[in-house]
Structures are given as C-alpha cells and as structure tokens.
Amino acid sequence: MNITRYINTTYLVMGLIYTVLFHGVWLFSTQFEIISGTVSWYLPAGVRLAAFLLLPLASWPLLLFSEKLTHFILFHPGGVLDNTAFLSGSVGWYLVHLFISPAVVCGCAYIFRRRFAAPYIDNVRSTLSTLAFGVLISVALGAVFLGRRAIELQTDVAAFLSILFDFSLGDFVGIIVLCPLLFALYTRQYIDKNESTLFITVGTWSLTLVFSSYLYSQNINISYQIKYLAVFPALFLSYRYAVFGSALSCSLIGITAFVVASQSSLPPIEHQFYILALCVSCLILGSSINQSSKLNKKLARNNEHLEIAVQNAQALAAKLVVVQEDERKRLSRDLHDDFGHRIVDLKLQLSLVNSSKDHDLLISKIDALYQAMKKSIGGLRPSGIDTLPIESVIERSDIITTLKRANIDFSLNLIGTPINFKPDQKIHIYRIVQEAVTNSIKYANAKTLSIDISYKSQSATFAVTDDGEGIPETTEDSGKFKPTLGLLSMKERAKLMDGTLNISHNYPMGTVIRLSISANNIQ
C-alpha cells in the first residue's frame, strides 16, 4: 500500500479547509439554535456531504482525520471550548464517532458517486437523486448517533423515533441550505449572463431582510409578508441563472427563514418545511432550465451539422448534374464525330461495290443504324441545344415525338418575346420539361397535356400541365408525400439556375409543374 497516495500537500490543504469550514458552520449553527423558536439546521451536514461527494476519494482519510482531531482539540477537557457534552467517554461514543459514522458516510458517498457525477444538481434526475441521498444519509447518521444514546439511556422506541425525525430534519435542512451552493462554486457553475441583474436581485433581497429587522425593532412585524415575498426572487434567480441561481437561492432562503423565525413565535418545524419546500422547488426549476439549455445547445449544434450536411449534399447533387451533362455532351460528340463518320464512310464504300449480293440489305441496315445513333445522340444531348432557342429545341425534340407516340393530345404555347438563355440554362430547362412530360405519360395516364412558355420583362415561366391522376398527397408508409428521384433532380436543376420549381398536385385533378426564372438570372 502506497501511503503517499493519501498524504500529500493538496490533500492536507483540503483537509484543513474542510475542518475549518465544518467546525466554523458548526459553531454558527449551534449559536443560533440556542435562541428559542428559531429554525433548527445543522449546516455541517451540508459541508460534509459536499466534501465527500466532490473531493477525490484518496483525500477522504485526511478529511476524516482532520475532522476528528479538531473535534478532540476543541472539546476535550481543558481544550479550546472544553465542552464534555460533545465528547463522551463511553466506548460506544468512540466506536460510533471514529468507526461507524465514517463508514456510513464513506460507504454511502462511494456508492452514490459510482452512479452520479458532479455537479449533482445540473439536471432533474440527478437533483432528485441528490436530494433523496441527502435524506438517506441524514436518517442513517441520525440512527447511528441517536441509536448509541438510546441504547445507553434505554430510550423507548416512540421517543427515539420522534428525536430521530427532528435530528434528520435538521440535518437535511443544513444540507439543502448549504450543499447546493458548495456544489455550484466547486464545479464552477457560474453565470454567463448580465451579472448586474444578479447583484440587484440579491442586494434587494438582503436589504429587505435588513429593513424587516429594523421594522421589528420598531415593533412593526412584517415577517409573514417577507417570508412569502421571498418566493419571487428565489424563483427568478433559479429561472434566470439555472444551477448557480437555484443554489444561491437555497442559501438566501435559509437566511430569510432564520430572520423570519427570530421575529415570530411559530415552531421551528414551520420554518424548516418552508425552507425544504421552496428550496426543492428552486433546485428542480434551476436544474430543469439548465437541462433545457444544454438540450437546446446540443440541438443547435446538431442543426448546424445537419445544415452543413444538406449544403454538402446539395453541392454534390449540383456537381453530379453538371458532370452528367458534361459526360452526355462528350458521348454525343464522340458518337457523332467518330461513329457517324465511320457509318457514312462504310455506306459510301458499299455504294461503290455494285457486285455485292446483299448490297441493298446492307445499305438499309446501315441507314437504320445511323438513325438509331442519331436518336441516341438526341437523348444524350438535344439537337440544337447550343444554337437554337429553347422553345425551338423542345418543338423538334424527342419530347414531342414521345407525346405523339403516346397518343396524347398536346399543345406547345409561346407567349411573349423569346429570351436567349445560356447553353447550360437551356439544358436544365429542357431536362425539367422532359422529366415532367415523362412523368405525365408513365404515371399520370394523362389524356391531354400542354407546354406553356411565357416570357415577361422580369421573368420567364415554363409550365407543364396535364389532366392525369395527379400526384397523391400521401403514401401508405408514412402518410407524407415522398418526391421521386426525377422530381428531386428537377428541383436541383432549378436551384442551379437560381430558379423556382413549383409542383401543384391536387389529386386527382391533374398536375402542374411550373419553373420560374427571374430576369436577373437570365443572360
């Protein structure tokens, strides 16, 4: 066993600070408790719980050693305080104070720390668990300390349980008044908003308590009003400053209860339950606000990542469309320049060979092959797309041929003065119109269809309207409309031109697909 692990300068300082704070608030608590009728709290319980939940496990031996050693120095006969009431000479006293109670504290704190991490009051679940743990350890220590005395004095069970309730309640009040603030300070749960509001609120609260004491000295008692007016700043601090605000409120609530208790004749238990009710409310509110804030920040980060992913996906889709068109253009050019030249050359050579038995048949097959190649080229890149207006390209393209073959009554309407588009804009317009017509034929079972091209001074509009079955509003799987790959491609092409694609799907009244391009985006 390496003893240096437990004894070093840092742990010695921790033990010294813990001892000074523990016995300092102990003296503070006991001095106030001798005033008749005041609130009963045991503040050292809050210091002890905070220390054993926050400080390293390896520091625990020095914490216990310094606490017990200081206790003996203060209260042994001839000591600083020389109060044998807190230093019994019985074997049971030494057994409880030196072994059983430290074992209870360390065992319970160790189990709790394995499941929860500091600051313990940063979300609703950990806050409720910490409060429950505070109740548990208060009852456990009360049972140990009072049990020893009950056995020695042969106290009956009813009296023992009554005393245990008062002891545990005082311990838990001390925990809830002091422990949350120590949690917040040690784990640096500081505020990140305007501090002036905090100072004004706390200052006003404190001045109100001072004013109440002054009025009481003048035989004017407003303690009842002060007690319940304190609810508002307590809840405000918890709401605005979350963990730190609720922790600070708990300490101020304890001070308020003591001031009010010193000015009233109510029994201490009335003030104890006031402290517990308001402190628990503040802690739950503060932890809820903190938890909500963290979730909102996490959601905002996820939204940022999602937006970046969407932007990347859109950029990739746009790049794919451009690459696809470039590849189609290259294939069209290669087919026309290479294979077209070879077919024409082959046909010319065959025409010179008059003796060939299958001359006419071969010429016919070559003509068919050439026409098939021209059709493929037209599918890859429409004829005239680089030189003719877009309405002329559509009029002489496979779009019209496909409509005729499908026996659909169609019309191509032009309104306004044609505009010269860039070649890449024309290919996007053509593909959108082509996809809209294809969808009407394949899925809508349309009988009539119109392609309307409208040119205005500020915009150009291309609309494909059919009387088919339309696009259904819902699907059986999710109950929501799911765009097809073709529709997504049309929308991406519209974005590439900074245009707007509107799809009206009033099932079963047909479909209108309208592409609008602002004049600012036209050459």
Coordinates of C-alpha atoms in Angstrom, one line a residue:
M1 CA 0.0 0.0 0.0
N2 CA 1.5 3.4 -1.1
I3 CA 0.7 5.8 1.8
T4 CA 1.9 8.8 -0.2
R5 CA -1.2 8.3 -2.4
Y6 CA -3.3 9.5 0.6
I7 CA -0.9 12.0 2.2
N8 CA 0.3 14.9 0.1
T9 CA 0.2 18.7 0.3
T10 CA -3.0 19.0 -1.8
Y11 CA -5.0 16.7 0.4
L12 CA -3.6 18.3 3.6
V13 CA -4.9 21.7 2.4
M14 CA -8.2 20.1 1.5
G15 CA -8.4 18.6 5.0
L16 CA -7.5 21.9 6.6
I17 CA -10.1 23.9 4.6
Y18 CA -12.7 21.2 5.3
T19 CA -12.1 21.2 9.0
V20 CA -12.2 25.0 9.3
L21 CA -15.4 25.2 7.3
F22 CA -17.0 22.2 9.0
H23 CA -16.4 23.5 12.6
G24 CA -17.0 27.1 11.6
V25 CA -20.5 26.5 10.4
W26 CA -21.0 24.1 13.3
L27 CA -20.3 26.9 15.8
F28 CA -22.5 29.2 13.7
S29 CA -25.4 26.7 13.7
T30 CA -25.2 25.8 17.4
Q31 CA -25.1 29.5 18.5
F32 CA -28.3 30.3 16.6
E33 CA -30.1 27.1 17.7
I34 CA -29.9 28.2 21.4
I35 CA -32.3 31.1 20.5
S36 CA -35.7 29.8 21.4
G37 CA -38.1 29.2 18.5
T38 CA -35.6 29.7 15.7
V39 CA -35.2 27.4 12.7
S40 CA -33.2 24.3 13.5
W41 CA -30.5 23.5 11.0
Y42 CA -27.2 21.5 11.1
L43 CA -25.1 23.3 8.5
P44 CA -22.0 21.0 9.0
A45 CA -24.1 18.2 7.4
G46 CA -24.1 20.3 4.1
V47 CA -20.3 20.8 4.3
R48 CA -19.7 17.1 5.0
L49 CA -21.9 15.9 2.1
A50 CA -20.4 18.3 -0.3
A51 CA -16.8 17.4 0.7
F52 CA -17.3 13.6 0.3
L53 CA -19.2 14.0 -2.9
L54 CA -16.8 16.4 -4.6
L55 CA -13.3 15.8 -3.3
P56 CA -11.1 12.9 -4.5
L57 CA -11.6 9.5 -2.8
A58 CA -7.9 9.5 -1.9
S59 CA -8.4 12.7 0.2
W60 CA -11.1 11.1 2.5
P61 CA -8.7 9.7 5.1
L62 CA -7.2 13.1 5.7
L63 CA -10.7 14.7 5.8
L64 CA -11.8 12.3 8.5
F65 CA -8.6 12.5 10.4
S66 CA -8.6 16.3 10.5
E67 CA -12.3 16.5 11.4
K68 CA -12.0 14.1 14.4
L69 CA -8.7 15.5 15.6
T70 CA -10.1 19.1 15.6
H71 CA -13.1 17.8 17.4
F72 CA -10.9 16.4 20.2
I73 CA -8.8 19.5 20.4
L74 CA -11.9 21.8 20.7
F75 CA -14.0 19.8 23.2
H76 CA -11.7 17.7 25.3
P77 CA -11.3 18.7 29.0
G78 CA -9.1 21.8 29.1
G79 CA -9.5 22.3 25.3
V80 CA -10.4 25.4 23.5
L81 CA -14.2 25.0 24.1
D82 CA -14.0 22.4 26.9
N83 CA -17.4 21.0 26.4
T84 CA -17.7 17.4 27.5
A85 CA -21.3 17.3 26.2
F86 CA -19.8 16.8 22.8
L87 CA -17.1 14.4 23.9
S88 CA -18.5 11.4 25.9
G89 CA -16.0 9.0 27.4
S90 CA -18.0 5.9 26.7
V91 CA -16.8 3.1 24.4
G92 CA -19.9 3.4 22.3
W93 CA -19.2 7.0 21.7
Y94 CA -15.7 6.3 20.3
L95 CA -17.0 3.4 18.3
V96 CA -19.7 5.4 16.7
H97 CA -17.7 8.6 16.0
L98 CA -14.4 7.0 15.0
F99 CA -15.6 4.0 13.0
I100 CA -19.3 3.5 12.4
S101 CA -20.3 7.0 11.3
P102 CA -17.2 7.5 9.0
A103 CA -18.0 4.0 7.5
V104 CA -21.6 5.1 6.8
V105 CA -20.6 8.4 5.2
C106 CA -17.8 6.9 3.1
G107 CA -19.9 3.9 2.1
C108 CA -23.0 5.8 1.0
A109 CA -21.0 8.5 -0.7
Y110 CA -18.9 6.0 -2.6
I111 CA -22.0 4.1 -3.9
F112 CA -23.7 7.4 -4.9
R113 CA -20.6 8.7 -6.7
R114 CA -20.4 5.5 -8.8
R115 CA -23.8 6.3 -10.3
F116 CA -23.8 10.1 -10.5
A117 CA -21.1 12.7 -11.2
A118 CA -20.7 16.3 -10.1
P119 CA -22.2 18.9 -10.0
Y120 CA -25.2 16.6 -9.0
I121 CA -27.8 19.3 -9.5
D122 CA -27.4 20.1 -13.2
N123 CA -30.5 18.1 -14.3
V124 CA -33.7 17.0 -12.8
R125 CA -32.8 13.3 -12.4
S126 CA -29.5 14.0 -10.6
T127 CA -31.1 16.7 -8.5
L128 CA -33.9 14.5 -7.2
S129 CA -31.4 11.7 -6.6
T130 CA -29.1 14.0 -4.7
L131 CA -32.0 15.2 -2.5
A132 CA -33.0 11.6 -1.9
F133 CA -29.5 10.8 -1.0
G134 CA -29.4 13.7 1.4
V135 CA -32.5 12.4 3.2
L136 CA -31.0 8.9 3.3
I137 CA -27.7 9.9 4.8
S138 CA -29.4 12.2 7.3
V139 CA -31.5 9.4 8.6
A140 CA -28.6 6.9 8.6
L141 CA -26.3 9.2 10.6
G142 CA -29.2 10.1 12.9
A143 CA -29.9 6.4 13.5
V144 CA -26.2 5.8 14.3
F145 CA -25.7 8.8 16.6
L146 CA -29.0 8.6 18.4
G147 CA -29.1 4.9 18.4
R148 CA -26.0 4.8 20.6
R149 CA -27.5 7.2 23.1
A150 CA -30.9 5.4 23.0
I151 CA -29.2 2.2 23.9
E152 CA -27.1 3.7 26.7
L153 CA -30.1 5.6 28.1
Q154 CA -32.6 2.9 27.3
T155 CA -34.9 5.3 25.5
D156 CA -38.3 3.8 24.3
V157 CA -38.9 3.4 20.6
A158 CA -41.6 6.1 20.3
A159 CA -39.4 8.8 21.9
F160 CA -36.4 7.6 19.8
L161 CA -38.3 7.9 16.5
S162 CA -39.5 11.4 17.4
I163 CA -36.0 12.5 18.2
L164 CA -34.7 10.8 15.0
F165 CA -37.2 12.8 12.9
D166 CA -36.1 16.1 14.5
F167 CA -32.4 15.2 14.1
S168 CA -32.8 14.1 10.5
L169 CA -34.9 17.1 9.5
G170 CA -32.3 19.5 11.0
D171 CA -29.5 17.6 9.1
F172 CA -31.4 17.8 5.8
V173 CA -32.2 21.5 6.2
G174 CA -28.5 22.1 6.7
I175 CA -27.7 20.0 3.6
I176 CA -30.2 21.8 1.3
V177 CA -29.3 25.3 2.5
L178 CA -25.5 24.9 2.1
C179 CA -24.7 22.0 -0.1
P180 CA -26.1 23.2 -3.5
L181 CA -24.0 26.5 -3.2
L182 CA -20.9 24.5 -2.5
F183 CA -21.7 22.2 -5.4
A184 CA -22.1 25.2 -7.7
L185 CA -18.9 27.0 -6.5
Y186 CA -16.7 23.9 -6.6
T187 CA -17.8 22.8 -10.0
R188 CA -17.7 26.4 -11.4
Q189 CA -21.4 26.5 -12.4
Y190 CA -21.0 30.3 -12.8
I191 CA -23.5 32.5 -14.5
D192 CA -22.9 33.5 -18.1
K193 CA -25.4 36.4 -18.3
N194 CA -25.5 40.0 -17.2
E195 CA -24.3 40.0 -13.5
S196 CA -25.9 43.3 -12.7
T197 CA -29.3 41.8 -12.5
L198 CA -28.0 39.1 -10.1
F199 CA -26.4 41.8 -7.8
I200 CA -29.6 43.9 -7.9
T201 CA -31.8 40.9 -7.0
V202 CA -29.6 39.6 -4.2
G203 CA -29.0 43.2 -2.9
T204 CA -32.7 44.0 -2.9
W205 CA -33.4 40.7 -1.1
S206 CA -30.8 41.4 1.5
L207 CA -31.9 45.0 2.1
T208 CA -35.5 43.8 2.5
L209 CA -34.3 41.4 5.3
V210 CA -32.4 44.3 7.0
F211 CA -35.4 46.5 6.6
S212 CA -37.6 43.9 8.1
S213 CA -35.3 43.6 11.2
Y214 CA -35.3 47.4 11.6
L215 CA -39.1 47.5 11.5
Y216 CA -39.3 44.7 14.0
S217 CA -37.1 46.7 16.3
Q218 CA -39.7 49.5 16.0
N219 CA -42.5 47.0 16.9
I220 CA -43.7 46.6 13.3
N221 CA -43.7 42.9 12.3
I222 CA -43.8 42.2 8.6
S223 CA -42.1 38.7 8.9
Y224 CA -45.1 36.9 7.4
Q225 CA -45.1 39.1 4.3
I226 CA -41.3 38.9 3.9
K227 CA -41.4 35.1 4.1
Y228 CA -43.7 34.7 1.1
L229 CA -42.4 37.7 -0.9
A230 CA -39.0 35.9 -0.9
V231 CA -40.6 33.2 -3.2
F232 CA -40.5 35.6 -6.2
P233 CA -36.7 36.4 -6.2
A234 CA -35.9 32.8 -5.3
L235 CA -37.8 31.5 -8.4
F236 CA -36.5 34.4 -10.6
L237 CA -32.9 33.6 -9.7
S238 CA -33.4 29.9 -10.4
Y239 CA -35.1 30.6 -13.7
R240 CA -32.6 33.2 -14.9
Y241 CA -29.3 31.7 -13.6
A242 CA -30.2 28.0 -13.6
V243 CA -27.9 25.9 -11.3
F244 CA -26.0 28.8 -9.7
G245 CA -29.2 30.8 -9.2
S246 CA -31.0 28.0 -7.6
A247 CA -28.0 27.2 -5.3
L248 CA -27.7 30.8 -4.2
S249 CA -31.5 31.0 -3.6
C250 CA -31.3 28.0 -1.3
S251 CA -28.8 29.8 1.0
L252 CA -30.8 33.0 0.9
I253 CA -34.0 31.1 1.7
G254 CA -32.3 29.7 4.7
I255 CA -31.2 33.2 5.9
T256 CA -34.7 34.5 5.2
A257 CA -36.3 31.7 7.3
F258 CA -34.0 32.4 10.2
V259 CA -34.7 36.2 10.1
V260 CA -38.4 35.5 10.0
A261 CA -38.1 32.9 12.7
S262 CA -36.4 35.3 15.0
Q263 CA -39.4 37.7 14.6
S264 CA -42.2 35.2 15.0
S265 CA -43.4 32.7 17.6
L266 CA -44.0 29.8 15.2
P267 CA -42.4 26.5 16.0
P268 CA -39.1 25.7 14.2
I269 CA -40.7 22.9 12.1
E270 CA -42.8 25.5 10.3
H271 CA -39.7 27.3 9.1
Q272 CA -38.0 24.0 8.3
F273 CA -40.7 22.9 6.0
Y274 CA -40.8 26.4 4.4
I275 CA -37.1 26.0 3.6
L276 CA -37.5 22.5 2.2
A277 CA -40.5 23.3 0.0
L278 CA -39.1 26.4 -1.5
C279 CA -35.5 25.1 -1.9
V280 CA -36.7 21.9 -3.6
S281 CA -38.8 24.0 -6.0
C282 CA -35.9 26.2 -6.8
L283 CA -33.5 23.3 -7.3
I284 CA -35.8 21.5 -9.6
L285 CA -36.5 24.7 -11.6
G286 CA -32.9 25.5 -11.9
S287 CA -31.9 22.0 -13.0
S288 CA -34.8 22.0 -15.5
I289 CA -33.6 25.3 -17.0
N290 CA -30.0 24.1 -17.2
Q291 CA -31.1 20.8 -18.7
S292 CA -33.2 22.5 -21.3
S293 CA -30.4 24.9 -22.1
K294 CA -28.0 22.1 -22.7
L295 CA -30.5 20.3 -24.9
N296 CA -31.1 23.4 -26.9
K297 CA -27.4 24.0 -27.4
K298 CA -27.0 20.3 -28.5
L299 CA -29.9 20.7 -30.8
A300 CA -28.4 23.9 -32.3
R301 CA -25.1 22.1 -32.9
N302 CA -26.9 19.2 -34.5
N303 CA -28.9 21.6 -36.7
E304 CA -25.6 23.3 -37.8
H305 CA -24.1 19.9 -38.6
L306 CA -27.3 19.0 -40.5
E307 CA -27.3 22.3 -42.4
I308 CA -23.7 21.7 -43.4
A309 CA -24.6 18.1 -44.5
V310 CA -27.5 19.4 -46.5
Q311 CA -25.4 22.0 -48.1
N312 CA -22.8 19.4 -49.0
A313 CA -25.4 17.1 -50.3
Q314 CA -26.9 19.9 -52.5
A315 CA -23.4 20.9 -53.7
L316 CA -22.7 17.2 -54.6
A317 CA -26.1 16.9 -56.3
A318 CA -25.4 20.0 -58.4
K319 CA -21.9 18.7 -59.2
L320 CA -23.4 15.4 -60.3
V321 CA -25.9 17.1 -62.6
V322 CA -23.1 19.2 -64.2
V323 CA -20.9 16.1 -64.6
Q324 CA -23.7 14.1 -66.0
E325 CA -24.4 16.8 -68.6
D326 CA -20.7 17.1 -69.5
E327 CA -20.5 13.3 -69.9
R328 CA -23.6 13.3 -72.1
K329 CA -22.1 16.1 -74.2
R330 CA -18.9 14.2 -74.6
L331 CA -20.6 11.0 -75.5
S332 CA -22.8 12.8 -78.0
R333 CA -19.9 14.5 -79.6
D334 CA -17.9 11.2 -79.8
L335 CA -20.8 9.3 -81.3
H336 CA -21.4 11.9 -83.9
D337 CA -17.8 12.6 -84.8
D338 CA -16.4 9.1 -84.7
F339 CA -19.2 6.6 -85.3
G340 CA -21.2 8.8 -87.6
H341 CA -18.1 9.3 -89.7
R342 CA -17.4 5.6 -89.8
I343 CA -21.0 4.8 -90.8
V344 CA -21.1 7.4 -93.6
D345 CA -17.7 6.1 -94.9
L346 CA -18.9 2.5 -94.7
K347 CA -22.1 3.4 -96.6
L348 CA -20.1 5.2 -99.3
Q349 CA -17.8 2.2 -99.8
L350 CA -20.7 -0.2 -100.1
S351 CA -22.3 2.0 -102.7
L352 CA -19.3 1.6 -104.9
V353 CA -19.5 -2.2 -104.7
N354 CA -22.3 -2.9 -107.2
S355 CA -21.5 -6.6 -107.3
S356 CA -22.4 -7.3 -103.7
K357 CA -25.2 -9.7 -103.4
D358 CA -26.6 -8.1 -100.3
H359 CA -25.9 -4.6 -101.3
D360 CA -29.4 -3.1 -100.7
L361 CA -29.9 -5.0 -97.5
L362 CA -26.6 -3.8 -96.0
I363 CA -27.4 -0.2 -97.1
S364 CA -30.8 -0.5 -95.3
K365 CA -29.2 -1.8 -92.1
I366 CA -26.6 0.9 -92.1
D367 CA -29.3 3.6 -92.5
A368 CA -31.2 2.1 -89.6
L369 CA -28.0 2.0 -87.5
Y370 CA -27.4 5.6 -88.4
Q371 CA -30.9 6.7 -87.4
A372 CA -30.6 4.8 -84.1
M373 CA -27.3 6.5 -83.4
K374 CA -28.9 9.9 -84.1
K375 CA -31.7 9.1 -81.7
S376 CA -29.2 8.1 -79.0
I377 CA -27.3 11.3 -79.6
G378 CA -30.6 13.3 -79.3
G379 CA -31.3 11.5 -76.0
L380 CA -27.8 12.4 -74.7
R381 CA -27.9 16.0 -75.8
P382 CA -30.8 17.5 -77.7
S383 CA -30.2 18.7 -81.2
G384 CA -29.7 22.4 -81.5
I385 CA -29.3 23.0 -77.7
D386 CA -26.2 25.1 -78.3
T387 CA -27.5 27.2 -81.1
L388 CA -31.3 27.3 -81.2
P389 CA -33.8 29.0 -78.8
I390 CA -35.1 26.6 -76.1
E391 CA -38.7 26.7 -77.5
S392 CA -37.3 25.5 -80.9
V393 CA -35.3 22.8 -79.3
I394 CA -38.4 21.5 -77.4
E395 CA -40.5 21.7 -80.6
R396 CA -38.1 19.5 -82.6
S397 CA -37.0 17.2 -79.8
D398 CA -37.8 13.7 -78.6
I399 CA -40.3 15.3 -76.2
I400 CA -42.8 16.0 -78.9
T401 CA -42.1 12.6 -80.6
T402 CA -42.8 10.8 -77.3
L403 CA -46.1 12.7 -76.9
K404 CA -47.2 11.8 -80.4
R405 CA -46.2 8.1 -79.9
A406 CA -48.3 8.1 -76.6
N407 CA -51.3 9.4 -78.4
I408 CA -51.6 12.4 -76.1
D409 CA -53.4 15.5 -77.2
F410 CA -50.8 18.1 -76.6
S411 CA -50.0 21.8 -77.3
L412 CA -46.9 24.0 -77.2
N413 CA -47.8 27.6 -76.4
L414 CA -45.5 30.6 -76.5
I415 CA -46.3 34.0 -75.0
G416 CA -44.0 37.0 -75.2
T417 CA -40.7 37.7 -76.8
P418 CA -38.2 34.7 -76.5
I419 CA -35.1 35.2 -74.4
N420 CA -31.6 33.9 -75.2
F421 CA -30.6 31.6 -72.4
K422 CA -27.1 30.3 -71.8
P423 CA -26.4 26.7 -73.1
D424 CA -26.3 25.3 -69.5
Q425 CA -29.6 27.0 -68.6
K426 CA -31.2 25.6 -71.8
I427 CA -30.2 22.1 -71.0
H428 CA -31.6 22.4 -67.4
I429 CA -34.9 23.8 -68.7
Y430 CA -35.1 21.0 -71.3
R431 CA -34.4 18.3 -68.8
I432 CA -37.1 19.7 -66.4
V433 CA -39.7 19.8 -69.2
Q434 CA -38.6 16.3 -70.4
E435 CA -39.0 14.8 -66.9
A436 CA -42.4 16.5 -66.4
V437 CA -43.7 15.1 -69.7
T438 CA -42.2 11.7 -69.0
N439 CA -44.0 11.6 -65.6
S440 CA -47.3 12.5 -67.1
I441 CA -47.0 9.7 -69.6
K442 CA -45.7 7.0 -67.3
Y443 CA -47.6 7.6 -64.1
A444 CA -50.5 10.1 -64.6
N445 CA -52.2 8.4 -67.5
A446 CA -52.9 11.8 -68.9
K447 CA -55.1 12.4 -72.0
T448 CA -54.1 16.0 -72.7
L449 CA -51.0 18.0 -71.9
S450 CA -49.8 21.5 -72.6
I451 CA -46.4 23.0 -72.5
D452 CA -46.7 26.8 -71.9
I453 CA -43.7 29.1 -72.2
S454 CA -44.3 32.7 -71.0
Y455 CA -41.7 35.5 -71.3
K456 CA -42.2 38.7 -69.4
S457 CA -39.9 41.6 -68.7
Q458 CA -38.9 40.4 -65.3
S459 CA -39.2 36.6 -65.6
A460 CA -39.6 33.5 -67.8
T461 CA -42.0 30.7 -66.9
F462 CA -42.2 27.1 -68.2
A463 CA -45.3 25.2 -67.2
V464 CA -46.3 21.6 -68.0
T465 CA -50.0 20.9 -67.3
D466 CA -51.8 17.6 -67.6
D467 CA -55.2 16.2 -66.8
G468 CA -53.9 12.9 -65.3
E469 CA -54.3 11.3 -62.0
G470 CA -52.0 13.7 -60.3
I471 CA -49.5 13.2 -57.5
P472 CA -51.1 11.6 -54.4
E473 CA -50.9 13.7 -51.2
T474 CA -49.9 10.7 -49.0
T475 CA -48.4 7.3 -49.2
E476 CA -49.4 4.3 -47.2
D477 CA -46.0 4.0 -45.5
S478 CA -45.6 7.4 -43.8
G479 CA -48.6 9.4 -44.6
K480 CA -46.5 12.0 -46.3
F481 CA -45.7 12.8 -49.9
K482 CA -42.4 11.4 -51.0
P483 CA -40.7 13.0 -54.0
T484 CA -39.3 10.7 -56.6
L485 CA -35.7 10.8 -57.9
G486 CA -37.0 12.5 -61.0
L487 CA -38.7 15.3 -59.0
L488 CA -35.6 15.7 -56.9
S489 CA -33.5 16.1 -60.0
M490 CA -35.9 18.7 -61.4
K491 CA -35.6 20.7 -58.1
E492 CA -31.8 20.5 -58.2
R493 CA -31.7 21.7 -61.7
A494 CA -34.0 24.6 -60.8
K495 CA -31.6 25.6 -58.0
L496 CA -28.6 25.5 -60.3
M497 CA -30.4 28.3 -62.4
D498 CA -31.5 30.1 -59.2
G499 CA -35.0 29.4 -60.4
T500 CA -38.1 28.3 -58.5
L501 CA -39.9 24.9 -59.2
N502 CA -43.5 24.7 -58.1
I503 CA -45.4 21.4 -58.2
S504 CA -49.2 21.5 -57.8
H505 CA -50.5 18.1 -57.1
N506 CA -54.3 18.4 -56.4
Y507 CA -55.1 14.7 -56.5
P508 CA -57.0 13.6 -58.6
M509 CA -57.3 16.8 -60.7
G510 CA -54.0 16.6 -62.5
T511 CA -50.6 18.1 -62.1
V512 CA -49.0 21.5 -62.9
I513 CA -45.2 21.7 -62.8
R514 CA -44.1 25.3 -63.2
L515 CA -40.5 26.6 -63.5
S516 CA -40.0 30.3 -62.9
I517 CA -36.7 32.1 -63.6
S518 CA -36.0 35.7 -62.6
A519 CA -34.7 38.1 -65.3
N520 CA -31.7 38.7 -63.1
N521 CA -30.6 35.1 -63.6
I522 CA -31.1 35.2 -67.4
Q523 CA -28.3 36.1 -69.7

